[in-house]
CSV table of C-alpha atoms in Angstrom, one decimal:
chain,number,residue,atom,x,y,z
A,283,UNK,CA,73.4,-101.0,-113.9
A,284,UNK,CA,69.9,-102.5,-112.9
A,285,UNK,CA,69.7,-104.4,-109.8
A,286,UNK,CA,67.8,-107.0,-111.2
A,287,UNK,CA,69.8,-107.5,-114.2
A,288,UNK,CA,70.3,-111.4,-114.6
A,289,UNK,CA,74.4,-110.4,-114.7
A,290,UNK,CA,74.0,-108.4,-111.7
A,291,UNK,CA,76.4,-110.1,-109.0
A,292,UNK,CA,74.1,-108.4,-106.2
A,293,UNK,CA,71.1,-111.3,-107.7
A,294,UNK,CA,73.3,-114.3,-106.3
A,295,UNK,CA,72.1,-116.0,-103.8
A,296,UNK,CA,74.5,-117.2,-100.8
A,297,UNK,CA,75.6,-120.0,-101.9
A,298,UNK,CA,77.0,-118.4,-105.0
A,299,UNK,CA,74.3,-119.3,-107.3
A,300,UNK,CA,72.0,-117.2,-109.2
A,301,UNK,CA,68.1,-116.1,-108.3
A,302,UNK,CA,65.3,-116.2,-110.1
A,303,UNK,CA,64.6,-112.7,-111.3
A,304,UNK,CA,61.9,-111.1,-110.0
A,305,UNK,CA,59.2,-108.3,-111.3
A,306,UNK,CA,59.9,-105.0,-110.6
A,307,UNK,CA,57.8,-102.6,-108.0
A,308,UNK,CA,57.1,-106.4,-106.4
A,309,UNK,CA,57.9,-106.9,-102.6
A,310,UNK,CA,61.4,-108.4,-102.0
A,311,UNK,CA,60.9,-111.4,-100.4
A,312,UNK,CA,63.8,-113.1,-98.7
A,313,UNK,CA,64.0,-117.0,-97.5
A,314,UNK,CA,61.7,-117.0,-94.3
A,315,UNK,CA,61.1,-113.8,-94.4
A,316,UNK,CA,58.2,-111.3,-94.7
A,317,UNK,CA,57.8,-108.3,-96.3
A,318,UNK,CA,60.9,-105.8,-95.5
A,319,UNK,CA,59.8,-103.6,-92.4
A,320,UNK,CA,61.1,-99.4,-93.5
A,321,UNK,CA,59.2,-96.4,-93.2
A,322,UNK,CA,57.2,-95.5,-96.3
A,323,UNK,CA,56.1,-92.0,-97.2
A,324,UNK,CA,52.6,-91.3,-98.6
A,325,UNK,CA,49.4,-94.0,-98.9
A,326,UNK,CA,51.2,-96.6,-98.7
A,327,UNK,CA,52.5,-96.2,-95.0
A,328,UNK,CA,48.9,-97.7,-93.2
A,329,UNK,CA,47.8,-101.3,-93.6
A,330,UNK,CA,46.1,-101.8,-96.6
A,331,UNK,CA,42.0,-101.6,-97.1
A,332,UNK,CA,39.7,-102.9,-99.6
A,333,UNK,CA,37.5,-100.3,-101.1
A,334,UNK,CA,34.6,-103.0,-100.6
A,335,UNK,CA,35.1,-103.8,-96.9
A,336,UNK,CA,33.1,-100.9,-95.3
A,337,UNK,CA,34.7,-97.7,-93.9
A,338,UNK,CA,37.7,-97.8,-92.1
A,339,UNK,CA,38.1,-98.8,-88.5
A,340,UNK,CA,38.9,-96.3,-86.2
A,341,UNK,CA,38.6,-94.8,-83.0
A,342,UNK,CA,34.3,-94.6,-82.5
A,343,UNK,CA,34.0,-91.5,-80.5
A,344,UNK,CA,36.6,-89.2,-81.2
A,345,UNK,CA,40.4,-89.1,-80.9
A,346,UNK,CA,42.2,-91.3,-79.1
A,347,UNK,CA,43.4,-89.1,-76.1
A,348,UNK,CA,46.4,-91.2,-75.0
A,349,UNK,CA,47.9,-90.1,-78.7
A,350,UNK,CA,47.6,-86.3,-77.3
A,351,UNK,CA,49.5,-87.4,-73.7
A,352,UNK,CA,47.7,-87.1,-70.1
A,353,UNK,CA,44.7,-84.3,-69.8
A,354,UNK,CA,46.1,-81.5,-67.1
A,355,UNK,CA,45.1,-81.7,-63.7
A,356,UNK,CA,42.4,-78.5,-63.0
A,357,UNK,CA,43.8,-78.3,-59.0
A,358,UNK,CA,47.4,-78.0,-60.4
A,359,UNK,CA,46.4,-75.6,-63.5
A,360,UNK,CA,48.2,-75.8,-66.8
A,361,UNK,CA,51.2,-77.3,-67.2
A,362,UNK,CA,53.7,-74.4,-67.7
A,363,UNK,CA,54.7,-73.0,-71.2
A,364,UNK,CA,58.1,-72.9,-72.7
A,365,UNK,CA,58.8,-69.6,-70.9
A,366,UNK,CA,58.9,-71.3,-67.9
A,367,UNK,CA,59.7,-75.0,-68.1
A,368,UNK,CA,63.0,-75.7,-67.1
A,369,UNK,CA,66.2,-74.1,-68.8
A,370,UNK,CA,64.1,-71.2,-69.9
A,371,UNK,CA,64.5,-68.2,-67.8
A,372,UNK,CA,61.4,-65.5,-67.5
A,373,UNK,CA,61.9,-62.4,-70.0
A,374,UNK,CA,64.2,-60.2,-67.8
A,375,UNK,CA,61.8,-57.0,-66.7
A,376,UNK,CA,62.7,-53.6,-64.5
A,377,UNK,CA,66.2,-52.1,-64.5
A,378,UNK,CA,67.6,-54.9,-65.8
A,379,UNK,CA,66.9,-54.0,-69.0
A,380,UNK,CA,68.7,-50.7,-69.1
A,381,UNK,CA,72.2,-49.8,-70.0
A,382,UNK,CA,74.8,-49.8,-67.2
A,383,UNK,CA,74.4,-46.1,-67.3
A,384,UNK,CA,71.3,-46.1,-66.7
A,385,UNK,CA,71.0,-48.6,-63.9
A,386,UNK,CA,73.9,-46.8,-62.2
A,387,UNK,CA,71.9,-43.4,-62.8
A,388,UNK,CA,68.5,-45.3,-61.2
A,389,UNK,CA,70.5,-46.8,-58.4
A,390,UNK,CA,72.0,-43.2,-57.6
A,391,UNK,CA,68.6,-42.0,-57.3
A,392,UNK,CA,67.3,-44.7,-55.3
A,393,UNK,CA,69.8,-43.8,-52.7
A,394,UNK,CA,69.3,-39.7,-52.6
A,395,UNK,CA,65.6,-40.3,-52.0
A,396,UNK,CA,65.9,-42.7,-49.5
A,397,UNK,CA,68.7,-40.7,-47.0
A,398,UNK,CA,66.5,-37.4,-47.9
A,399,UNK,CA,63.7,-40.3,-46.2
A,400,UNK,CA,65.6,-40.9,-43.7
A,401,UNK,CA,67.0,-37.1,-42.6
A,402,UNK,CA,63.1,-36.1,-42.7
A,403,UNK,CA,61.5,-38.3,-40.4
A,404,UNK,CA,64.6,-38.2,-38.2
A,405,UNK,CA,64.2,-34.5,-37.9
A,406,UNK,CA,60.2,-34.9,-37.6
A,407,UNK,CA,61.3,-37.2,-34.7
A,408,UNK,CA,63.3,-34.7,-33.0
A,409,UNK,CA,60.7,-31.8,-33.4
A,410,UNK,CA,58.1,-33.8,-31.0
A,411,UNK,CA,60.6,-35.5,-28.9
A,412,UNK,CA,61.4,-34.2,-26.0
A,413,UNK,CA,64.2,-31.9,-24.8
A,414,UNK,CA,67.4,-33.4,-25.5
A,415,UNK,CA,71.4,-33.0,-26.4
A,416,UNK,CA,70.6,-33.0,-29.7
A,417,UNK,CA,67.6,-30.6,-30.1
A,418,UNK,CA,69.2,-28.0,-27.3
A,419,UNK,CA,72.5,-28.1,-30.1
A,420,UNK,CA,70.7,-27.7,-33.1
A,421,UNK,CA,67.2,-26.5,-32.4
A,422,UNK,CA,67.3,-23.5,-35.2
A,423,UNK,CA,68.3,-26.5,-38.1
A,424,UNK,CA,65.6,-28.5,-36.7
A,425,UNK,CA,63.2,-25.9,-36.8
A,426,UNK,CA,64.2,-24.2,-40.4
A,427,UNK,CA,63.4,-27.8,-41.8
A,428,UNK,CA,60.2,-29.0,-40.3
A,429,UNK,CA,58.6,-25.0,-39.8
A,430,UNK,CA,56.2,-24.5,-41.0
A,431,UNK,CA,55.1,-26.9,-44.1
A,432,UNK,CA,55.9,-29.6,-41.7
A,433,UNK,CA,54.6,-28.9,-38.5
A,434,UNK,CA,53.4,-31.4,-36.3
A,435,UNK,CA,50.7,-30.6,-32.9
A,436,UNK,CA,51.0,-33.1,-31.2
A,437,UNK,CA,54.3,-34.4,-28.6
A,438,UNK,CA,55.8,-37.9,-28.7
A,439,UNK,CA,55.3,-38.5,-24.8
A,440,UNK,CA,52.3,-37.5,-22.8
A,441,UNK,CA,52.7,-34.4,-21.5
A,442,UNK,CA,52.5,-33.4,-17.7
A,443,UNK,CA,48.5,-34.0,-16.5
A,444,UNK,CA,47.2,-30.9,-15.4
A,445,UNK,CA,47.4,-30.9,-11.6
A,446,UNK,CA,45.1,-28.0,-11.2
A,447,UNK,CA,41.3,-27.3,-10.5
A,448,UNK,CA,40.0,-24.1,-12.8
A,449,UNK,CA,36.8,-22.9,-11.9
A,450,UNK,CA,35.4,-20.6,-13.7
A,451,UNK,CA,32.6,-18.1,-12.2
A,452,UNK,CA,30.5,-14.9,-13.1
A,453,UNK,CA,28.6,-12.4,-11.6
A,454,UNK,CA,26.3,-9.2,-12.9
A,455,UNK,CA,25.0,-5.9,-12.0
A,456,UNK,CA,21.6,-5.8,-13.1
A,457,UNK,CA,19.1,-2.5,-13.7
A,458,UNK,CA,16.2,-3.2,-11.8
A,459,UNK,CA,12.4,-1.6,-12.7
A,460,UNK,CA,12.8,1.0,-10.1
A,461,UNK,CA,16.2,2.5,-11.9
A,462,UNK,CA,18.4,0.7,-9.1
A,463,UNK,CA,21.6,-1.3,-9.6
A,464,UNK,CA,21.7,-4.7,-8.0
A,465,UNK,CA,25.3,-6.3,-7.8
A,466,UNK,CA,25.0,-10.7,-7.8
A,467,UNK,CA,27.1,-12.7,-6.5
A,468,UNK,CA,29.5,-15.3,-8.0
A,469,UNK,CA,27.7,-18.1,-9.9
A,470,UNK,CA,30.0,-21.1,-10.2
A,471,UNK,CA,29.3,-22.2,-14.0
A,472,UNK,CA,32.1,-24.7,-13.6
A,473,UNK,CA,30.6,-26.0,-10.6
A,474,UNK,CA,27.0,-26.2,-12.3
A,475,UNK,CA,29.2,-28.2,-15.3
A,476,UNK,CA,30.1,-30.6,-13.0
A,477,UNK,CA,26.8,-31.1,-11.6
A,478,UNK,CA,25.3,-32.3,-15.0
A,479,UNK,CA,27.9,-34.7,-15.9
A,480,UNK,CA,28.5,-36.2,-12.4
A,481,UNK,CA,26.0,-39.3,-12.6
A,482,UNK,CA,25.3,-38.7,-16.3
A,483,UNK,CA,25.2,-41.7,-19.1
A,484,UNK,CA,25.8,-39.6,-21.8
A,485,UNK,CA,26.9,-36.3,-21.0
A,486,UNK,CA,26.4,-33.3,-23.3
A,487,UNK,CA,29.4,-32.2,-25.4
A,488,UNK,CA,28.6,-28.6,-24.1
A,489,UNK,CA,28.5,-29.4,-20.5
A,490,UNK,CA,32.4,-31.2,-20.7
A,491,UNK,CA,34.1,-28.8,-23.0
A,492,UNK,CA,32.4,-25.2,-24.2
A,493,UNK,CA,33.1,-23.1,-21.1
A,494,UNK,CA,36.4,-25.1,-20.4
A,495,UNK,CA,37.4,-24.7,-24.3
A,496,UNK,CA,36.4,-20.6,-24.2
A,497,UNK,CA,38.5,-20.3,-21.1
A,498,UNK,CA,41.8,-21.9,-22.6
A,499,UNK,CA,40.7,-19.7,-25.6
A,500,UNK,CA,40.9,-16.2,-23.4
A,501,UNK,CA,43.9,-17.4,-21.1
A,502,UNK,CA,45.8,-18.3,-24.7
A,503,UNK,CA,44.6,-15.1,-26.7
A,504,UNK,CA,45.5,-12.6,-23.4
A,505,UNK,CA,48.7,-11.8,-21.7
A,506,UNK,CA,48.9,-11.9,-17.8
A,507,UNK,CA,47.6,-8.4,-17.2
A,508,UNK,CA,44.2,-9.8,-19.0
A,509,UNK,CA,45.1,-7.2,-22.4
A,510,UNK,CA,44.5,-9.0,-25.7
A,511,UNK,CA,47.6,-10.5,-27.6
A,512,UNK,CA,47.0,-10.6,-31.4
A,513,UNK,CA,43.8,-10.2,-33.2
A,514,UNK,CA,41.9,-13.1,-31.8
A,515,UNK,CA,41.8,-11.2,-28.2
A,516,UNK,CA,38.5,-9.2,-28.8
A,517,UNK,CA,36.9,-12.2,-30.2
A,518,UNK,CA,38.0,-14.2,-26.6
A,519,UNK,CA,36.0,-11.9,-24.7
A,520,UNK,CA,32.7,-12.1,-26.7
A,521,UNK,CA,33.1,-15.8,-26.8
A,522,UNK,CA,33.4,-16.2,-22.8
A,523,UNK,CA,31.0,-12.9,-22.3
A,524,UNK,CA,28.2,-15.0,-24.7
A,525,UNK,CA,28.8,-17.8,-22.3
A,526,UNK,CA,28.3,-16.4,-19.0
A,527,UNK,CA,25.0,-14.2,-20.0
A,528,UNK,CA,23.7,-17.6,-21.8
A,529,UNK,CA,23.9,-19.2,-18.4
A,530,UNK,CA,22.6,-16.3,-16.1
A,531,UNK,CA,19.8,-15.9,-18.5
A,532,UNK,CA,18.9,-19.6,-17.6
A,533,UNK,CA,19.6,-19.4,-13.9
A,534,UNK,CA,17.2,-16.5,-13.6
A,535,UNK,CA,20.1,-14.2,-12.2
A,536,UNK,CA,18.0,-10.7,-13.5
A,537,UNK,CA,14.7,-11.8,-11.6
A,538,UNK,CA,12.9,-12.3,-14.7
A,539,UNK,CA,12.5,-8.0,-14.3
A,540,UNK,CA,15.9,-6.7,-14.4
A,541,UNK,CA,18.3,-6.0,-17.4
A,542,UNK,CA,21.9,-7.1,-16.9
A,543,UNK,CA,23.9,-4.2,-17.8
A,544,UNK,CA,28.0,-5.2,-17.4
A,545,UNK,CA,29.7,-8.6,-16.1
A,546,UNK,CA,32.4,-9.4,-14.5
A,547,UNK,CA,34.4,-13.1,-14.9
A,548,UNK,CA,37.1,-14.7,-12.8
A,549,UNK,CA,38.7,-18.0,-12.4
A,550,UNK,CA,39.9,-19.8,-9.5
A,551,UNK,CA,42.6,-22.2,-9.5
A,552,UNK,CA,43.7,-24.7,-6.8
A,553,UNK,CA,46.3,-27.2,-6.7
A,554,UNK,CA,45.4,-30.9,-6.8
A,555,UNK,CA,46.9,-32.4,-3.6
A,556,UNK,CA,49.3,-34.9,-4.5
A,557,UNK,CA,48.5,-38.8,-3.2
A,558,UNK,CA,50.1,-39.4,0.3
A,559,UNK,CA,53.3,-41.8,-0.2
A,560,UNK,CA,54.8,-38.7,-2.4
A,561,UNK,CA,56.7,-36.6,-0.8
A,562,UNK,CA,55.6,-33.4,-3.0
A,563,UNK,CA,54.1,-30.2,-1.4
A,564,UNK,CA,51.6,-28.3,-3.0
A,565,UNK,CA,50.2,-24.9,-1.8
A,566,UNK,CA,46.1,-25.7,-1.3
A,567,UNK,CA,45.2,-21.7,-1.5
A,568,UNK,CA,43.5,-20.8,-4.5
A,569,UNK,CA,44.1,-18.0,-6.6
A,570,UNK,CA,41.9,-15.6,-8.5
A,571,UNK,CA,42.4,-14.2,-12.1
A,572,UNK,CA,39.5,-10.9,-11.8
A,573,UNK,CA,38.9,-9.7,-15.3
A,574,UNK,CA,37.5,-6.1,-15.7
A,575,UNK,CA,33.6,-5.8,-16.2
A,576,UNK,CA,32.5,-6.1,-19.5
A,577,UNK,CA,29.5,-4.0,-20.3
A,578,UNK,CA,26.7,-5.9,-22.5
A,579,UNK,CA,25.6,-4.8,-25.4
A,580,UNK,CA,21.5,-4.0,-25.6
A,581,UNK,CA,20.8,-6.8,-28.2
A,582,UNK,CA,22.4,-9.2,-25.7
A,583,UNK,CA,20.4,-7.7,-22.3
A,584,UNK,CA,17.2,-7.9,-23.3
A,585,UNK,CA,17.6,-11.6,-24.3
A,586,UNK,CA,19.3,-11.9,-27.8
A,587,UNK,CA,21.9,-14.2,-26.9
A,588,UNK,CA,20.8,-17.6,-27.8
């Protein structure tokens, strides 16, 4: 049935009697009322515009940018995404996204690698560490594990300071012009050492450490009755033997005539007295270490050690 039929009961008015009727696709217009406020889909929605008024108004310079919301702050940086507002957790990453199996598996792993950690820096530990309970009861494991991929040179503690004085001196026997052999008498190179650097700035690295490094070198490559131990023994003795005709070649020990046919090295050691409130006693003789002469080649006597 039409709405607007005339016999249509929904036309009466409220007090019973009947409306005009009115045209169809009209406004329905109620007493005191306007126009009936609903949302419209299409054209129709906005106000209404006459063709011949002009363009419509609008916004002059742009969109309006409180129909967009706030702008972001730039010292804040942008507002955060869906991913990480609130009641959106972050895509799960890391072990979490395997199987049980596989995290149990991971987690297994995790913990082999870090006791196998832990045992090798404890038994690194116990290699330079000093004498103990545990490294006298199980030295040989210690040592199968860190010997010799993992070998360390240097101790955990400072070791004892050496308490002794080594000097080391040399002497010749020299050819003179007249076919004659002239034995010298010790020259101190230690002593000569010490002279430079006492009072020296900047002291040479040869004056502090060659003829005390080629010393350690002989006493380390030679057992106590001065016979080489290993192969590095013969190369010792023409380190130390370079040495000491390098030095008597500068102190003029041939008299600038002569040819120095053997030499002959020793050290002497003597204890450092200990300071007087301890109660230590150390033996103030020295002791000598004579090694056999060493006869010089020809290319070294006449000068051809530099």
């Amino acid at each position: 049935m039409d709405a607007y039929d005339e016999d249509s009961p929904a036309r009466r008015e409220p007090d019973g009697s009947r409306g005009a009727r009115r045209p169809r696709g009209g406004p329905e217009e109620g007493p005191g009322s306007g126009p009936i406020a609903g949302p419209r889909s299409g054209p129709e929605s906005g106000p209404a515009h006459d063709p011949g008024s002009g363009p419509e108004p609008g916004p002059a310079h742009g969109p309006d940018p409180a129909a967009h919301g706030p702008e972001p702050d730039p010292a804040h940086g942008p507002e955060p995404g869906p991913e990480e507002g609130a009641g959106h957790p972050f895509p799960r990453t890391g072990l979490v996204l395997l199987s049980p199996r596989y995290q149990v598996g991971a987690a297994v792993a995790l913990a082999v690698v870090a006791v196998a950690a832990c045992v090798h820096l404890g038994m690194v530990f116990l290699s330079v560490a000093p004498s103990n309970t545990v490294t006298k009861q199980h030295g040989k494991a210690i040592e199968d594990w860190v010997y010799p991929e993992f070998e360390q040179n240097w101790k955990l503690f400072a070791p004892n300071p050496l308490q002794q004085n080594i000097a080391v001196q040399v002497r010749a026997e020299v050819r003179l012009e007249d076919g004659g052999l002239r034995t010298t008498g010790w020259d101190d190179l230690s002593a000569e050492d010490g002279a430079a650097i006492d009072g020296s700035p900047l002291p040479s690295h040869t004056e502090q450490n060659e003829l005390r490094r080629a010393w350690d070198f002989f006493v380390a490559t030679h057992d106590a009755g001065n016979r080489p131990v290993g192969t590095r023994g013969a190369l010792s003795e023409q380190y130390v033997r370079r040495i000491a005709l390098m030095r008597l070649d500068r102190d003029g020990t041939d008299g600038g005539t002569g040819l120095i046919q053997r030499v002959q090295v020793r050290s002497v050691t003597t204890g450092v007295q200990p300071p007087k409130w301890s109660g230590e006693r150390i033996s103030g003789k020295p002791v000598y270490r004579v090694l056999p002469w060493w006869t010089v080649p020809a290319g070294e006597a006449a000068g051809g050690v530099r």
